[in-house]
Amino acid sequence: MPTQQPPRSFLEPAVLARLAGVPLFARKPMQGGVSGKHRSPHRGSSVEFAEYRKYVPGDDLRRLHWRALARTGRRYVKEFEADTNLRCCLVVDTSGSMRFGPAGGGLSKIEYARRLAGTLGYLAIQQGDAVGLTCVADGIVQDIPPRRNPAHLAHLFDTLEKVVPVGPTHLVDVLHQLAETVRQRALIIVISDLFADPALLRECFEHLRFRHHDLAAFHLLEQQELDFQFRRPTRFVDMEGGTSILAEPTEIASRYQKALAEYLEGLRTAVLETGVDYHRVRIDEPYEQTLMKFLVRRTQQRSGR
Amino acid sequence: MSFLQPWMLAALPIAALPVIIHLINQRRYQTLDWGAMQFLLSANQMSRGFRRLRQWLIMAMRVLAIAGLLFAVSRPLASGWLGLTAGGQADTTIVLLDRSPSMQQRTAGVSKLDAARRQLVDTLQTLGSKRWVLIDSATLKPQEISSPAALLDAPQTTGVSASADVPAMLGVVHDYIKANNPGRTEVWIASDLRENDWQPEDGRWGSLRSAILEFPQEVRFHLLTYASDASAAQPNLAVRVTDARREPSGGGSDLVLSLEVTRDSAPPGRPGRPDAPAKIALPLRLEIDGAPSVMNIELTNVGFELKDHRVPLAAGATRGWGRVSLPADSNPADDQAFFVYDEPVVRRTLVVTDAPDRARAVRLAASISPSPAVSSAAETATPDALGAVAWETLALVVWQAPLPTGDAAQRLRELVDRGGQVIFLPPAAPTGASFAGVRWQAWQEPAEPLTPDNWRSDQDLLVKTESGASLPVGRWKVSRYCTLSGELNTLATLPGGAPLVGRAVTDHGGVYFIATTTEPRDSTLASDGVVLYAALRRVIDAGAQRLGDTRNEPAGQPFAASPEPWRRTAGDDSPAAAEALSTDYCFYQGVYEGGDKLAAVNRTLAEGRTDTVPAARVDRLFEGLAFDRVAGVVGDGAGLLREVWRLFLGAMIVALVTEAALCLPRIAAPVAEKPQTVPIGRRAERPVEAAV
């Protein structure tokens, strides 16, 4: 990390140092502009063998497999995987509901998302990948296209620092939009509370999958949202500017839990069927642990291919 | 629904406490910025319908629980009338007990009087009071009792043969309240509403009503009525001796006895009641001086009458007693009649006048005997020559002179107190003197002779004859009359309202004022002598009853003074009558002997009438007063009031249990461990755990 950078509230050097040893891998072949750590859909000159194929005129004779020609008299070309860098698009939900946090203090969802996005951006730039940032509320609030140079990282951090969570969520529309606008295969990391209809989310997940993007999702939830253990009558004010509800929590708790369970089950089905790298995160957990699990799991999946 | 402690109901607004707490709670909400609104909206939508209803049910149950508790501590009563809504414990509770013979009518072996006593005890013990006062229809004396239970064994609560006088009883109530000035007073009247007991036409009702309304304290009246339902009543027979006299016969003497047996009307075909047979044969037991005999009689629908039945008397028997009795039926109080007989006394009349010639017609009419066996005598005296008069032998005094003063007035008052009768005719020159609160004023001479335009033919002096014919009072022409002033009951009036015949208010005897004389220049009273003779005969009959040593007394009339204490010779077999004090003998039918005096006590003639006062009429009698009525049922054993607080307590418990059941949290599946960061991928090694 450059020394002249001002300290960011959402970045912890110790955490960055510990996570720097674990690479960020994509689960799918990426189309990068330069050589990197990630598989490319094209054949290249890396040391990793990919396949044999019949020689066609025009192929580089240096790749002809002479030993196979000597044994069988047939001409085969030996192909190797190409390694490239990846484009990492960080999609951060900055709608009003991301302001929500624990009652007794602690990180709010947006602060947690800043830490996740900032750390992931830093790690990706460190390993030579391009990182972009899209802040989403009732549309695209901020859109920083992916770049590889470290100077770009400061701009990205500034944006993260300044973003204010406000307004309703139109995450589904934005993801559809990103599926269309991000032309090359990319790693799209969505950091959001995902408060949207699971059926609609499933559609945009399928859209991104169809466009060969590697989609990872950090689903941020707070303990109160899961437990819903309020005793007093409460006026719930919609953080996204909708109507407020005066309710007796003890009366509606069971029905709230039922609705939440249905939603989570629907979302689980959607992410399983669309192959999303889905991580349900309780924001009272240490973000370092969350990211470590994320990175390690991707490393394991890469080694197992 | 009525309550023993209705002031507790003032706390009923407390029942709104759950609602108020709910509203306060709603006001004391916390405001929370919330992100996961979609689940809240969904939960809120799900809370429609039954769930919302459940909330209201819980609230209603809480309100009901509190209301039930409040109603329970208010001690509600299950009764069919709303008389106790004023509620609370009375300062004084006065019980008016009708002990008349009609109250001894039995149903299923229980008399109305016994049922009234039992039900009053149950009710009054429930209601409570600081002071209990009993006024019975016989003695008319307010007696404080220690507790309502005393009604069951006090001798003043048993049945008697004397009729009740309900207006007089209420008068005693009025006097008691006036004298003692108690706080809130409850008056309980137990009666069968017989007309002869209630006398609804009596003028005292109006004055009593006004007087009670003037009391500053609250006086509430509760009528416990046992007016018999004719459909449920058992047939009842009653016997009455209408005449018993001794007449010489041959060498000896006979008892000439007249009696009647009546039966209550039994309209055939009335549902719930077997038709009464047209004729009933039954034995009539006759006992004369202790010697019994039985004669069989046949009773028709209208009854049975025995007229001048002669029974030979033992030689030398000049006076004695007898009893006529029927087999026991539903009312034992009217199954016996007693009589005494003696040589008839001379019915003496004294005419006091300044001018004997002016009162000749009166003297003549008074000396006519109604029958050969009865001798009548009339004599004339001036007001100055009354020293030698044997007052105790007089049945009637006709006074046609200035109203008496001094010794003469005192003598007359004593005569009236003994039951004697006095008729005052106007003097030639009225003075300012008065007698019994009435005085003569001045003579009036109308241009044309007047005839009475209004007179009482239902009672007293001008009542119809025994055959039902009216006296020819309308043919009575009055040329001169003397006006009267003072308090008197008018029996006949002239056009313009001037009283022609009136009766002064007295405790005993009769004091009459006739505003004209028998002289031809004053009226046709002498020339059309029927009215004069009939009126004189009636007052002489009434006065003669008080003469002699043997008397047939209506129950309730105090016995004459006797040098020796009165003893019971014959009477009811009931324990109450047998144990009666000598001072109360006059209330129990029977034969009593005091020295050389002999008296037969029977229920009054009016007691034979079974008419009851209609409910609407009773309501009018108590108009303006706090009054309610409840029908007592004889023989059902049920109290008038039942506290039903248990019902409300039960309702409260049910409400609380229901509320608890509605509030029970739904049994949820065991909560899964808190969701950790869970990666889900195409090759997830374990399924995602349930969120909740």
mmCIF file of N, CA, C and O in Angstrom, chain A residues 225-252:
data_model
loop_
_atom_site.group_PDB
_atom_site.id
_atom_site.type_symbol
_atom_site.label_atom_id
_atom_site.label_comp_id
_atom_site.label_asym_id
_atom_site.label_seq_id
_atom_site.Cartn_x
_atom_site.Cartn_y
_atom_site.Cartn_z
ATOM 1 N N GLU A 225 -32.444 -8.257 12.424
ATOM 2 C CA GLU A 225 -33.288 -8.630 11.296
ATOM 3 C C GLU A 225 -33.604 -10.122 11.318
ATOM 4 O O GLU A 225 -34.676 -10.553 10.882
ATOM 5 N N LEU A 226 -32.653 -10.886 11.824
ATOM 6 C CA LEU A 226 -32.858 -12.329 11.871
ATOM 7 C C LEU A 226 -33.711 -12.733 13.073
ATOM 8 O O LEU A 226 -34.584 -13.592 12.971
ATOM 9 N N ASP A 227 -33.450 -12.112 14.219
ATOM 10 C CA ASP A 227 -34.155 -12.521 15.441
ATOM 11 C C ASP A 227 -35.518 -11.852 15.586
ATOM 12 O O ASP A 227 -36.482 -12.456 16.021
ATOM 13 N N PHE A 228 -35.549 -10.585 15.266
ATOM 14 C CA PHE A 228 -36.761 -9.767 15.421
ATOM 15 C C PHE A 228 -37.316 -9.915 16.837
ATOM 16 O O PHE A 228 -38.461 -10.296 17.041
ATOM 17 N N GLN A 229 -36.480 -9.620 17.783
ATOM 18 C CA GLN A 229 -36.898 -9.765 19.188
ATOM 19 C C GLN A 229 -37.068 -8.386 19.819
ATOM 20 O O GLN A 229 -36.195 -7.888 20.534
ATOM 21 N N PHE A 230 -38.207 -7.788 19.505
ATOM 22 C CA PHE A 230 -38.550 -6.503 20.114
ATOM 23 C C PHE A 230 -39.711 -6.734 21.067
ATOM 24 O O PHE A 230 -40.563 -7.579 20.822
ATOM 25 N N ARG A 231 -39.738 -5.977 22.122
ATOM 26 C CA ARG A 231 -40.801 -6.158 23.120
ATOM 27 C C ARG A 231 -41.847 -5.043 23.028
ATOM 28 O O ARG A 231 -43.023 -5.286 23.135
ATOM 29 N N ARG A 232 -41.375 -3.842 22.857
ATOM 30 C CA ARG A 232 -42.287 -2.693 22.878
ATOM 31 C C ARG A 232 -42.904 -2.491 21.503
ATOM 32 O O ARG A 232 -42.335 -2.897 20.491
ATOM 33 N N PRO A 233 -44.074 -1.828 21.503
ATOM 34 C CA PRO A 233 -44.613 -1.437 20.200
ATOM 35 C C PRO A 233 -43.597 -0.542 19.499
ATOM 36 O O PRO A 233 -42.989 0.326 20.129
ATOM 37 N N THR A 234 -43.446 -0.761 18.252
ATOM 38 C CA THR A 234 -42.372 -0.073 17.529
ATOM 39 C C THR A 234 -42.905 0.499 16.227
ATOM 40 O O THR A 234 -43.715 -0.135 15.549
ATOM 41 N N ARG A 235 -42.462 1.706 15.975
ATOM 42 C CA ARG A 235 -42.778 2.309 14.672
ATOM 43 C C ARG A 235 -41.558 2.086 13.791
ATOM 44 O O ARG A 235 -40.486 2.637 14.020
ATOM 45 N N PHE A 236 -41.718 1.232 12.822
ATOM 46 C CA PHE A 236 -40.611 0.901 11.927
ATOM 47 C C PHE A 236 -40.630 1.880 10.748
ATOM 48 O O PHE A 236 -41.604 1.926 9.989
ATOM 49 N N VAL A 237 -39.562 2.652 10.682
ATOM 50 C CA VAL A 237 -39.474 3.652 9.613
ATOM 51 C C VAL A 237 -38.621 3.071 8.485
ATOM 52 O O VAL A 237 -37.485 2.631 8.724
ATOM 53 N N ASP A 238 -39.221 3.059 7.336
ATOM 54 C CA ASP A 238 -38.503 2.492 6.178
ATOM 55 C C ASP A 238 -37.285 3.359 5.861
ATOM 56 O O ASP A 238 -37.414 4.558 5.602
ATOM 57 N N MET A 239 -36.109 2.749 5.881
ATOM 58 C CA MET A 239 -34.881 3.506 5.621
ATOM 59 C C MET A 239 -34.743 3.876 4.154
ATOM 60 O O MET A 239 -33.898 4.691 3.798
ATOM 61 N N GLU A 240 -35.609 3.254 3.370
ATOM 62 C CA GLU A 240 -35.523 3.569 1.938
ATOM 63 C C GLU A 240 -36.622 4.522 1.512
ATOM 64 O O GLU A 240 -36.915 4.645 0.318
ATOM 65 N N GLY A 241 -37.242 5.170 2.509
ATOM 66 C CA GLY A 241 -38.188 6.243 2.197
ATOM 67 C C GLY A 241 -39.613 5.787 1.979
ATOM 68 O O GLY A 241 -40.461 6.584 1.596
ATOM 69 N N GLY A 242 -39.894 4.527 2.240
ATOM 70 C CA GLY A 242 -41.264 4.048 2.067
ATOM 71 C C GLY A 242 -42.114 4.381 3.283
ATOM 72 O O GLY A 242 -41.731 5.183 4.133
ATOM 73 N N THR A 243 -43.245 3.739 3.332
ATOM 74 C CA THR A 243 -44.166 4.019 4.447
ATOM 75 C C THR A 243 -43.641 3.395 5.734
ATOM 76 O O THR A 243 -42.897 2.424 5.720
ATOM 77 N N SER A 244 -44.046 4.009 6.854
ATOM 78 C CA SER A 244 -43.635 3.437 8.138
ATOM 79 C C SER A 244 -44.774 2.558 8.672
ATOM 80 O O SER A 244 -45.933 2.744 8.323
ATOM 81 N N ILE A 245 -44.413 1.637 9.542
ATOM 82 C CA ILE A 245 -45.405 0.691 10.081
ATOM 83 C C ILE A 245 -45.319 0.724 11.597
ATOM 84 O O ILE A 245 -44.234 0.568 12.163
ATOM 85 N N LEU A 246 -46.506 0.925 12.230
ATOM 86 C CA LEU A 246 -46.574 0.840 13.696
ATOM 87 C C LEU A 246 -47.075 -0.560 14.024
ATOM 88 O O LEU A 246 -48.156 -0.950 13.596
ATOM 89 N N ALA A 247 -46.267 -1.301 14.746
ATOM 90 C CA ALA A 247 -46.639 -2.698 14.964
ATOM 91 C C ALA A 247 -46.305 -3.123 16.378
ATOM 92 O O ALA A 247 -45.477 -2.524 17.056
ATOM 93 N N GLU A 248 -47.023 -4.162 16.808
ATOM 94 C CA GLU A 248 -46.724 -4.811 18.078
ATOM 95 C C GLU A 248 -45.818 -5.984 17.744
ATOM 96 O O GLU A 248 -46.278 -7.009 17.229
ATOM 97 N N PRO A 249 -44.510 -5.854 17.969
ATOM 98 C CA PRO A 249 -43.566 -6.880 17.488
ATOM 99 C C PRO A 249 -43.923 -8.286 17.962
ATOM 100 O O PRO A 249 -43.789 -9.239 17.202
ATOM 101 N N THR A 250 -44.404 -8.375 19.210
ATOM 102 C CA THR A 250 -44.722 -9.714 19.714
ATOM 103 C C THR A 250 -45.843 -10.340 18.908
ATOM 104 O O THR A 250 -45.939 -11.560 18.830
ATOM 105 N N GLU A 251 -46.683 -9.480 18.366
ATOM 106 C CA GLU A 251 -47.809 -9.987 17.602
ATOM 107 C C GLU A 251 -47.390 -10.481 16.224
ATOM 108 O O GLU A 251 -47.906 -11.480 15.744
ATOM 109 N N ILE A 252 -46.457 -9.744 15.621
ATOM 110 C CA ILE A 252 -46.146 -10.070 14.217
ATOM 111 C C ILE A 252 -44.836 -10.830 14.085
ATOM 112 O O ILE A 252 -44.426 -11.169 12.970
#
